[in-house]
Amino acid sequence: MATRKVVLKEDPILRKQSRTVTKFDERLWELLDDMAETMYADEGVGLAAVQVASLKRAIVVAIQDGRGITELINAEITHREGTQYEIEGCLSIPGEYYETIRPEKITVEYDDRYGEHHVEDAEGFRAVCYCHEIDHTNGILFLDRLNPEPHDREELEERARKRRAEKQPTVK
Ligand code: NI
């Protein structure tokens, strides 16, 4: 395993569509392992392959809810429900944190690293993370999802502080 260089906001690759993964082989596993190491090194809670300059539809997510790391290959959101607001950041956009609008609940379909298909319902912060990372695979950044009428910043920052105190950093 090795860390890889995270591409930054200005890099046009971040606006490209990632491609469907068809080979669930050692090259993919190495990419996923490197993505996890890179995410942990940068204290992120999620990373998409495009952020390490690979246009594969591959995502890693690790939020502090006891589940450990989740790998999502070829992830698609098939159902969205409700609305939530979250202050998001991104490892490719360091130092910028803004309030976004996201669905409260989603259904996501994805393959795991062995090509096995999964259907999962997610809500709350996990849903935010999935949405953020799946957006990356479609060339979309959280800056495209900003709430035009943000809530009281202090209130949201208090929530973010609490989350950090629980060692659950703001979504990357
Ligand atoms: Ni991001």
mmCIF file with all atom_site columns, N, CA and C and ligand atoms in Angstrom, residues 51 89-92 132-133 136 172, ligand 1:
data_model
loop_
_atom_site.group_PDB
_atom_site.id
_atom_site.type_symbol
_atom_site.label_atom_id
_atom_site.label_alt_id
_atom_site.label_comp_id
_atom_site.label_asym_id
_atom_site.label_entity_id
_atom_site.label_seq_id
_atom_site.pdbx_PDB_ins_code
_atom_site.Cartn_x
_atom_site.Cartn_y
_atom_site.Cartn_z
_atom_site.occupancy
_atom_site.B_iso_or_equiv
_atom_site.pdbx_formal_charge
_atom_site.auth_seq_id
_atom_site.auth_comp_id
_atom_site.auth_asym_id
_atom_site.auth_atom_id
_atom_site.pdbx_PDB_model_num
ATOM   1  N  N  . GLN A 1 51  ? -9.910  11.436 -7.494 1.00 0.00 ? 51  GLN A N  1
ATOM   2  C  CA . GLN A 1 51  ? -9.092  12.345 -6.668 1.00 0.00 ? 51  GLN A CA 1
ATOM   3  C  C  . GLN A 1 51  ? -7.631  11.914 -6.587 1.00 0.00 ? 51  GLN A C  1
ATOM   4  N  N  . GLY A 1 89  ? -16.583 19.519 3.310  1.00 0.00 ? 89  GLY A N  1
ATOM   5  C  CA . GLY A 1 89  ? -15.280 19.892 2.783  1.00 0.00 ? 89  GLY A CA 1
ATOM   6  C  C  . GLY A 1 89  ? -14.859 18.797 1.819  1.00 0.00 ? 89  GLY A C  1
ATOM   7  N  N  . CYS A 1 90  ? -13.654 18.920 1.283  1.00 0.00 ? 90  CYS A N  1
ATOM   8  C  CA . CYS A 1 90  ? -13.193 17.942 0.297  1.00 0.00 ? 90  CYS A CA 1
ATOM   9  C  C  . CYS A 1 90  ? -11.674 17.942 0.297  1.00 0.00 ? 90  CYS A C  1
ATOM   10 N  N  . LEU A 1 91  ? -11.081 16.770 0.241  1.00 0.00 ? 91  LEU A N  1
ATOM   11 C  CA . LEU A 1 91  ? -9.617  16.696 0.255  1.00 0.00 ? 91  LEU A CA 1
ATOM   12 C  C  . LEU A 1 91  ? -9.010  17.384 -0.963 1.00 0.00 ? 91  LEU A C  1
ATOM   13 N  N  . SER A 1 92  ? -9.798  17.533 -2.031 1.00 0.00 ? 92  SER A N  1
ATOM   14 C  CA . SER A 1 92  ? -9.306  18.220 -3.226 1.00 0.00 ? 92  SER A CA 1
ATOM   15 C  C  . SER A 1 92  ? -9.525  19.733 -3.151 1.00 0.00 ? 92  SER A C  1
ATOM   16 N  N  . HIS A 1 132 ? -21.587 12.714 -1.788 1.00 0.00 ? 132 HIS A N  1
ATOM   17 C  CA . HIS A 1 132 ? -20.393 13.505 -2.106 1.00 0.00 ? 132 HIS A CA 1
ATOM   18 C  C  . HIS A 1 132 ? -19.448 12.706 -3.009 1.00 0.00 ? 132 HIS A C  1
ATOM   19 N  N  . GLU A 1 133 ? -19.205 11.451 -2.629 1.00 0.00 ? 133 GLU A N  1
ATOM   20 C  CA . GLU A 1 133 ? -18.225 10.651 -3.370 1.00 0.00 ? 133 GLU A CA 1
ATOM   21 C  C  . GLU A 1 133 ? -18.788 10.180 -4.722 1.00 0.00 ? 133 GLU A C  1
ATOM   22 N  N  . HIS A 1 136 ? -18.378 12.814 -7.162 1.00 0.00 ? 136 HIS A N  1
ATOM   23 C  CA . HIS A 1 136 ? -17.022 12.865 -7.730 1.00 0.00 ? 136 HIS A CA 1
ATOM   24 C  C  . HIS A 1 136 ? -16.905 11.962 -8.964 1.00 0.00 ? 136 HIS A C  1
ATOM   25 N  N  . LYS A 1 172 ? -15.221 14.625 3.650  1.00 0.00 ? 172 LYS A N  1
ATOM   26 C  CA . LYS A 1 172 ? -14.273 15.045 2.613  1.00 0.00 ? 172 LYS A CA 1
ATOM   27 C  C  . LYS A 1 172 ? -14.783 14.567 1.286  1.00 0.00 ? 172 LYS A C  1
HETATM 28 NI NI . NI  B 2 .   ? -14.474 15.331 -2.110 1.00 0.00 ? 1   NI  B NI 1
#
